[in-house]
Amino acid sequence: MQELAKTYNPKDFEQRIYQSWEQDGDFHQEAATDKPPFTIVMPPPNITGQLHMGHALDQTLQDVLTRWRRMQGYAALWVPGTDHASIATEVRVADELFEKEGKTKEDVGREAFLDRVWLWREIYGGRITEQQRRLGDSCDWERERFTMDEGCNKAVVEFFVRLYRKGLIYRGYRMINWCPQCGTSLSDAEVEHEDVQGQYWYIRYPGADGGEGVVVATSRPETMFGDTAVAVHPDDARYKDLIGKTVVLPLVGREIPVVADPYPDPEKGTGAVKITPAHDPNDFEVGQRHSLPQVVCIDFEAKMTAEAGQYEGMDRYECRKAWVAALADAGFVVKTEDVVIPTGMCYRCATAVEPMLSNQWFVKMKPLAEPAIAALKSGELKFVPERFGKTYLRWMEEIRDWCISRQLWWGHRIPAWYCDSCGKVIVAQKRPLACSTCGATGDALRQDEDVLDTWFSSALWPFSTLGWPEDTEDLRKFYPTSVLVTGYDIIFFWVARMVFSGIFCMGKSPFSHVFIHGLVRGADGQKMSKSLGNGVDPLEIIGKYGADALRFMLLHGSAAGNDMRWSEESVISARNFANKLWNAARFVIMNLDGRTQFAPTDGGQAQFAPTDGGQAQFAPTDEDRWILATTARVAGEVTEALEKFELSVAIEKVYDLIRDEYCDWYIELVKSRLYGGDETSKRTAQAVLVSVLSDLLRLLHPFMPFITEEIWGYLGKDGKLIRDRWPAGRPDAPWGPLSDAAADADDAGAVARIEALKDVVRAVRNIRAEAGTEQGKKVPVVLMADAPPALAEHHIKALAGVSEVTVIADEKDVPKDAASAILKGMVVYVPLAELVDNEAEREKLLKERERLEKYAGQLEAKLANEGFTSKAPAQVVEAERAKLNSAREALEKTIERLEVLMA
């Protein structure tokens, strides 16, 4: 029988094991099976990306759930894939083209540029999937998808056409979010709002009749060139006489009306609002109600148009400075006010978004949102934690029509053609041969130049990856999926859109649960980013400590919906845990005498208590029954935690079971049997060691798959751990089945006795530690109990450094001058005289008293110095006071111990 390597080194086996899993098809799942389905679709990372800590957390959570359900006997399918990332990828390739060749995408043309993007994707697009393998992702790579592959493109076109034919997609001249840097429109969800320090300028618009007119407050004076009205609330008494009159746009000289509208808030600013229908969504709505003209004064490059007169061609912010100065010089600026202004930023490049009027394609959202809202309210869709359901609901109830067209080349091109001959718009799955209205063909039919929002294709991911719009076996088996694992930051971007898309196309929510996790923040609590210098490369951590240690740290530190802080110290602790498990497994394997199977030697049913008085092949002791029962109990608790998506709770329970109960207690309890001459006792201990270790590896496998699979290979098992069963009930007892009633009764007594034994050992160890007893010194112990438990004295002696154990029932027999510990149902006493060498201890305590008196005196003098207490920072003074209090407490305890010794 082979032995494990002496030292735990994940580099020796992680890559080998992963290749074995993948080559043997251990991740693959066919639809043709009677097993119940469990399905996860991976949130597709961008092909431009590299694995970061957010990916590592997100995918580790998914992998745990997939591996667990696979071991439970489910047809577990985890579908991987990548996203074409329309804006990010186009910008990346365009920048590379300019850097290497000095050309723009327009210089090379659409087709040639797209060829370059596909080539870039072929070279770099698989980088992140290789990194995912390093992490241990057990997804079905045979089913890997790409949001622009042929099947996904077919699904996107079909979805667009179906929505259009039901009147849910339309093209309109509407207010959109425009990113001047990326050069494309953005949906509302792609705009991130930041609080920016800015100003309100209070500017007077004189009355056209020579009157005072009105003062308005604006944070964007450069848009005044597009003003076509001033609005006031109809109930605002201050402006009743102005309604219906006109005021003059300062310096411009154009007259604009004063209109009554419910939009202005009389309590905000002056109560009068400048209306710029072409550059503000609220103003656009006011303009629609009052049939106001739409004057565009800022173009798609965020530069001023001819409407700005002498400022034409200036950047919007440069214009702002110059225009405000001119207004102030002319006496139109009444005052300024510093304020914090919520500003919409592009989620990609952080450029301030410009509201613009443009012809774009939109999805009509209200009819789609209603069934998606109903899915949550009916319980068909659940969020974990529940509070994120309210976030989803609020967004759905307040949703506006979704702008889905993007002024880019890389992406799913909009399946709409325009007839230049008659103006007909044709939406179809394929290019039409001729216009259905006038019969025009060829170049007269021109396809829309824009592509669809990346999220339009991502919204179909749970069913497009399974073959939709075809009625496939995969779709019937694996849809709806079981759970979506994702961060709270893309509930709007992705989750909500998948829900209404899934219900529209499939009639059901695409998943029953949405498991929300938080962000992995830097050690400083800030969001990880290159600019802050607090980012951590997961691959670097895997190289140093192994994938299992990284996975453990991420799982142990995360709680559903909450952010977590990165801690390399926690990764080191996780690696130390892996090392402890490795050493324990190595010890067990080395002490099996070459055995891994413990079936009865006569081929019959193994008996642990033969009735014929013969030699028992197995003789389980209390510690055997205790560890088997404890493992069964914890296995049930781990399963329950996983069912509730409490993965951090689950891994904590497995950790405690392995580190504390198995390594620190059970192995120590059975060592004497392994080294003793009783073959039956030894054989039983060996059998239980292997049986429990097997279940521990099963329990830990979803969390730390590499080390568990490697150790499993040394236990003589048939098949790999990844395809083995999940623990349910008691570990396999080598002495054969018992009735549940008998097992429960026997286990309960054994568990009680071993837990009592552990309490005694811990109590004695604590007493020894507090007294400073030398490690090798043996001490006597007295146990007082009315009904003393049947404890194994030899274990107490071996594990607590005890020379003899005396059990008493009467308090009069308690030894004098003894340290004690009160436990459940008993008291533990250790005579002080036996704990330490009194003379040596007295000398040590005298020196300690002298040191503490001197230290406390120094601190008292320092704090009595007014020069220190008046000049030092308050927190420094408080820290010194805390030190003095600690010194006084330590001195008091030292004096008390001296008094006891000298009594």
PDB file of C-alpha atoms in Angstrom, residues 440-573:
ATOM      1  CA  ALA A 440     -37.310  46.388 -53.843  1.00  0.00           C
ATOM      2  CA  THR A 441     -34.281  44.093 -53.612  1.00  0.00           C
ATOM      3  CA  GLY A 442     -30.496  44.137 -53.291  1.00  0.00           C
ATOM      4  CA  ASP A 443     -28.809  47.269 -51.985  1.00  0.00           C
ATOM      5  CA  ALA A 444     -32.179  48.954 -51.507  1.00  0.00           C
ATOM      6  CA  LEU A 445     -32.566  46.803 -48.379  1.00  0.00           C
ATOM      7  CA  ARG A 446     -30.141  48.114 -45.772  1.00  0.00           C
ATOM      8  CA  GLN A 447     -29.600  46.389 -42.394  1.00  0.00           C
ATOM      9  CA  ASP A 448     -29.554  48.494 -39.246  1.00  0.00           C
ATOM     10  CA  GLU A 449     -25.950  49.385 -38.394  1.00  0.00           C
ATOM     11  CA  ASP A 450     -26.370  49.071 -34.616  1.00  0.00           C
ATOM     12  CA  VAL A 451     -25.841  46.036 -32.417  1.00  0.00           C
ATOM     13  CA  LEU A 452     -27.846  44.908 -29.408  1.00  0.00           C
ATOM     14  CA  ASP A 453     -27.018  45.618 -25.792  1.00  0.00           C
ATOM     15  CA  THR A 454     -24.761  42.854 -24.430  1.00  0.00           C
ATOM     16  CA  TRP A 455     -27.341  42.165 -21.722  1.00  0.00           C
ATOM     17  CA  PHE A 456     -29.965  41.405 -24.380  1.00  0.00           C
ATOM     18  CA  SER A 457     -28.115  38.195 -25.267  1.00  0.00           C
ATOM     19  CA  SER A 458     -27.067  37.477 -21.668  1.00  0.00           C
ATOM     20  CA  ALA A 459     -30.736  37.622 -20.659  1.00  0.00           C
ATOM     21  CA  LEU A 460     -31.325  34.416 -22.652  1.00  0.00           C
ATOM     22  CA  TRP A 461     -28.382  32.521 -21.128  1.00  0.00           C
ATOM     23  CA  PRO A 462     -30.353  30.017 -18.950  1.00  0.00           C
ATOM     24  CA  PHE A 463     -32.211  28.611 -21.983  1.00  0.00           C
ATOM     25  CA  SER A 464     -30.208  29.617 -25.069  1.00  0.00           C
ATOM     26  CA  THR A 465     -27.349  27.492 -23.691  1.00  0.00           C
ATOM     27  CA  LEU A 466     -29.732  24.508 -23.537  1.00  0.00           C
ATOM     28  CA  GLY A 467     -30.811  24.756 -27.173  1.00  0.00           C
ATOM     29  CA  TRP A 468     -33.688  27.259 -27.301  1.00  0.00           C
ATOM     30  CA  PRO A 469     -35.477  28.118 -29.585  1.00  0.00           C
ATOM     31  CA  GLU A 470     -35.377  24.413 -30.507  1.00  0.00           C
ATOM     32  CA  ASP A 471     -37.272  21.970 -28.264  1.00  0.00           C
ATOM     33  CA  THR A 472     -34.199  20.027 -27.163  1.00  0.00           C
ATOM     34  CA  GLU A 473     -33.813  17.146 -24.739  1.00  0.00           C
ATOM     35  CA  ASP A 474     -31.452  19.335 -22.693  1.00  0.00           C
ATOM     36  CA  LEU A 475     -34.054  22.076 -22.444  1.00  0.00           C
ATOM     37  CA  ARG A 476     -36.732  19.659 -21.287  1.00  0.00           C
ATOM     38  CA  LYS A 477     -34.418  18.070 -18.698  1.00  0.00           C
ATOM     39  CA  PHE A 478     -32.503  21.009 -17.277  1.00  0.00           C
ATOM     40  CA  TYR A 479     -34.859  24.013 -17.532  1.00  0.00           C
ATOM     41  CA  PRO A 480     -35.771  25.756 -15.344  1.00  0.00           C
ATOM     42  CA  THR A 481     -32.352  25.808 -13.741  1.00  0.00           C
ATOM     43  CA  SER A 482     -32.001  25.326  -9.993  1.00  0.00           C
ATOM     44  CA  VAL A 483     -30.134  28.352  -8.717  1.00  0.00           C
ATOM     45  CA  LEU A 484     -28.387  31.428 -10.031  1.00  0.00           C
ATOM     46  CA  VAL A 485     -25.298  32.448  -8.058  1.00  0.00           C
ATOM     47  CA  THR A 486     -24.324  36.069  -8.589  1.00  0.00           C
ATOM     48  CA  GLY A 487     -23.314  39.321  -6.942  1.00  0.00           C
ATOM     49  CA  TYR A 488     -25.770  41.955  -5.821  1.00  0.00           C
ATOM     50  CA  ASP A 489     -24.214  44.452  -8.220  1.00  0.00           C
ATOM     51  CA  ILE A 490     -25.851  42.901 -11.300  1.00  0.00           C
ATOM     52  CA  ILE A 491     -29.395  42.282 -10.066  1.00  0.00           C
ATOM     53  CA  PHE A 492     -30.571  45.042 -12.431  1.00  0.00           C
ATOM     54  CA  PHE A 493     -28.178  44.336 -15.285  1.00  0.00           C
ATOM     55  CA  TRP A 494     -28.782  40.640 -15.551  1.00  0.00           C
ATOM     56  CA  VAL A 495     -30.991  38.886 -13.017  1.00  0.00           C
ATOM     57  CA  ALA A 496     -34.165  40.868 -13.682  1.00  0.00           C
ATOM     58  CA  ARG A 497     -33.721  40.582 -17.443  1.00  0.00           C
ATOM     59  CA  MET A 498     -33.219  36.834 -17.309  1.00  0.00           C
ATOM     60  CA  VAL A 499     -36.423  36.465 -15.306  1.00  0.00           C
ATOM     61  CA  PHE A 500     -38.726  38.350 -17.666  1.00  0.00           C
ATOM     62  CA  SER A 501     -37.004  36.860 -20.718  1.00  0.00           C
ATOM     63  CA  GLY A 502     -37.329  33.329 -19.362  1.00  0.00           C
ATOM     64  CA  ILE A 503     -40.994  33.785 -18.534  1.00  0.00           C
ATOM     65  CA  PHE A 504     -41.693  35.303 -21.962  1.00  0.00           C
ATOM     66  CA  CYS A 505     -39.903  32.540 -23.904  1.00  0.00           C
ATOM     67  CA  MET A 506     -40.404  29.500 -21.664  1.00  0.00           C
ATOM     68  CA  GLY A 507     -43.395  30.342 -19.483  1.00  0.00           C
ATOM     69  CA  LYS A 508     -41.376  29.787 -16.285  1.00  0.00           C
ATOM     70  CA  SER A 509     -38.828  31.661 -14.222  1.00  0.00           C
ATOM     71  CA  PRO A 510     -35.343  30.573 -15.368  1.00  0.00           C
ATOM     72  CA  PHE A 511     -34.368  29.551 -11.827  1.00  0.00           C
ATOM     73  CA  SER A 512     -36.082  28.900  -8.524  1.00  0.00           C
ATOM     74  CA  HIS A 513     -33.462  30.595  -6.340  1.00  0.00           C
ATOM     75  CA  VAL A 514     -31.112  33.544  -6.737  1.00  0.00           C
ATOM     76  CA  PHE A 515     -28.198  33.154  -4.317  1.00  0.00           C
ATOM     77  CA  ILE A 516     -26.670  36.593  -3.833  1.00  0.00           C
ATOM     78  CA  HIS A 517     -23.141  37.081  -2.537  1.00  0.00           C
ATOM     79  CA  GLY A 518     -21.254  40.259  -1.751  1.00  0.00           C
ATOM     80  CA  LEU A 519     -18.012  41.742  -3.012  1.00  0.00           C
ATOM     81  CA  VAL A 520     -14.504  40.684  -2.044  1.00  0.00           C
ATOM     82  CA  ARG A 521     -12.986  43.890  -0.750  1.00  0.00           C
ATOM     83  CA  GLY A 522      -9.369  44.681  -0.069  1.00  0.00           C
ATOM     84  CA  ALA A 523      -7.891  44.261   3.375  1.00  0.00           C
ATOM     85  CA  ASP A 524      -8.536  47.988   3.814  1.00  0.00           C
ATOM     86  CA  GLY A 525     -12.267  47.536   3.213  1.00  0.00           C
ATOM     87  CA  GLN A 526     -12.130  49.338  -0.120  1.00  0.00           C
ATOM     88  CA  LYS A 527     -13.338  47.803  -3.353  1.00  0.00           C
ATOM     89  CA  MET A 528     -10.453  45.959  -5.002  1.00  0.00           C
ATOM     90  CA  SER A 529      -9.019  47.903  -7.940  1.00  0.00           C
ATOM     91  CA  LYS A 530      -5.734  48.441  -9.755  1.00  0.00           C
ATOM     92  CA  SER A 531      -5.878  52.183  -9.125  1.00  0.00           C
ATOM     93  CA  LEU A 532      -6.056  51.695  -5.344  1.00  0.00           C
ATOM     94  CA  GLY A 533      -3.322  49.085  -5.431  1.00  0.00           C
ATOM     95  CA  ASN A 534      -5.293  46.683  -3.233  1.00  0.00           C
ATOM     96  CA  GLY A 535      -6.114  44.082  -5.862  1.00  0.00           C
ATOM     97  CA  VAL A 536      -4.982  40.486  -5.342  1.00  0.00           C
ATOM     98  CA  ASP A 537      -4.401  38.019  -8.179  1.00  0.00           C
ATOM     99  CA  PRO A 538      -6.097  34.680  -7.385  1.00  0.00           C
ATOM    100  CA  LEU A 539      -3.635  32.781  -9.564  1.00  0.00           C
ATOM    101  CA  GLU A 540      -0.745  34.164  -7.554  1.00  0.00           C
ATOM    102  CA  ILE A 541      -2.414  32.997  -4.342  1.00  0.00           C
ATOM    103  CA  ILE A 542      -3.104  29.563  -5.862  1.00  0.00           C
ATOM    104  CA  GLY A 543       0.563  29.345  -6.839  1.00  0.00           C
ATOM    105  CA  LYS A 544       1.669  30.095  -3.267  1.00  0.00           C
ATOM    106  CA  TYR A 545      -0.880  28.177  -1.205  1.00  0.00           C
ATOM    107  CA  GLY A 546      -2.944  25.981  -3.538  1.00  0.00           C
ATOM    108  CA  ALA A 547      -6.480  26.321  -4.852  1.00  0.00           C
ATOM    109  CA  ASP A 548      -8.008  24.530  -1.851  1.00  0.00           C
ATOM    110  CA  ALA A 549      -6.640  27.103   0.589  1.00  0.00           C
ATOM    111  CA  LEU A 550      -7.982  30.001  -1.487  1.00  0.00           C
ATOM    112  CA  ARG A 551     -11.384  28.332  -1.830  1.00  0.00           C
ATOM    113  CA  PHE A 552     -11.554  27.663   1.917  1.00  0.00           C
ATOM    114  CA  MET A 553     -10.725  31.278   2.762  1.00  0.00           C
ATOM    115  CA  LEU A 554     -13.360  32.653   0.365  1.00  0.00           C
ATOM    116  CA  LEU A 555     -16.052  30.258   1.594  1.00  0.00           C
ATOM    117  CA  HIS A 556     -15.265  30.626   5.273  1.00  0.00           C
ATOM    118  CA  GLY A 557     -15.245  34.412   5.091  1.00  0.00           C
ATOM    119  CA  SER A 558     -18.378  34.934   3.025  1.00  0.00           C
ATOM    120  CA  ALA A 559     -21.959  35.201   4.216  1.00  0.00           C
ATOM    121  CA  ALA A 560     -24.838  35.443   1.753  1.00  0.00           C
ATOM    122  CA  GLY A 561     -25.341  38.992   0.519  1.00  0.00           C
ATOM    123  CA  ASN A 562     -22.515  40.520   2.590  1.00  0.00           C
ATOM    124  CA  ASP A 563     -19.168  41.855   1.487  1.00  0.00           C
ATOM    125  CA  MET A 564     -16.016  40.252   2.831  1.00  0.00           C
ATOM    126  CA  ARG A 565     -12.470  41.467   3.328  1.00  0.00           C
ATOM    127  CA  TRP A 566      -9.496  39.829   1.738  1.00  0.00           C
ATOM    128  CA  SER A 567      -7.099  38.275   4.255  1.00  0.00           C
ATOM    129  CA  GLU A 568      -3.932  36.468   3.233  1.00  0.00           C
ATOM    130  CA  GLU A 569      -3.544  35.414   6.874  1.00  0.00           C
ATOM    131  CA  SER A 570      -6.811  33.502   6.501  1.00  0.00           C
ATOM    132  CA  VAL A 571      -5.455  31.757   3.398  1.00  0.00           C
ATOM    133  CA  ILE A 572      -2.388  30.724   5.389  1.00  0.00           C
ATOM    134  CA  SER A 573      -4.659  29.376   8.140  1.00  0.00           C
TER     135      SER A 573
END
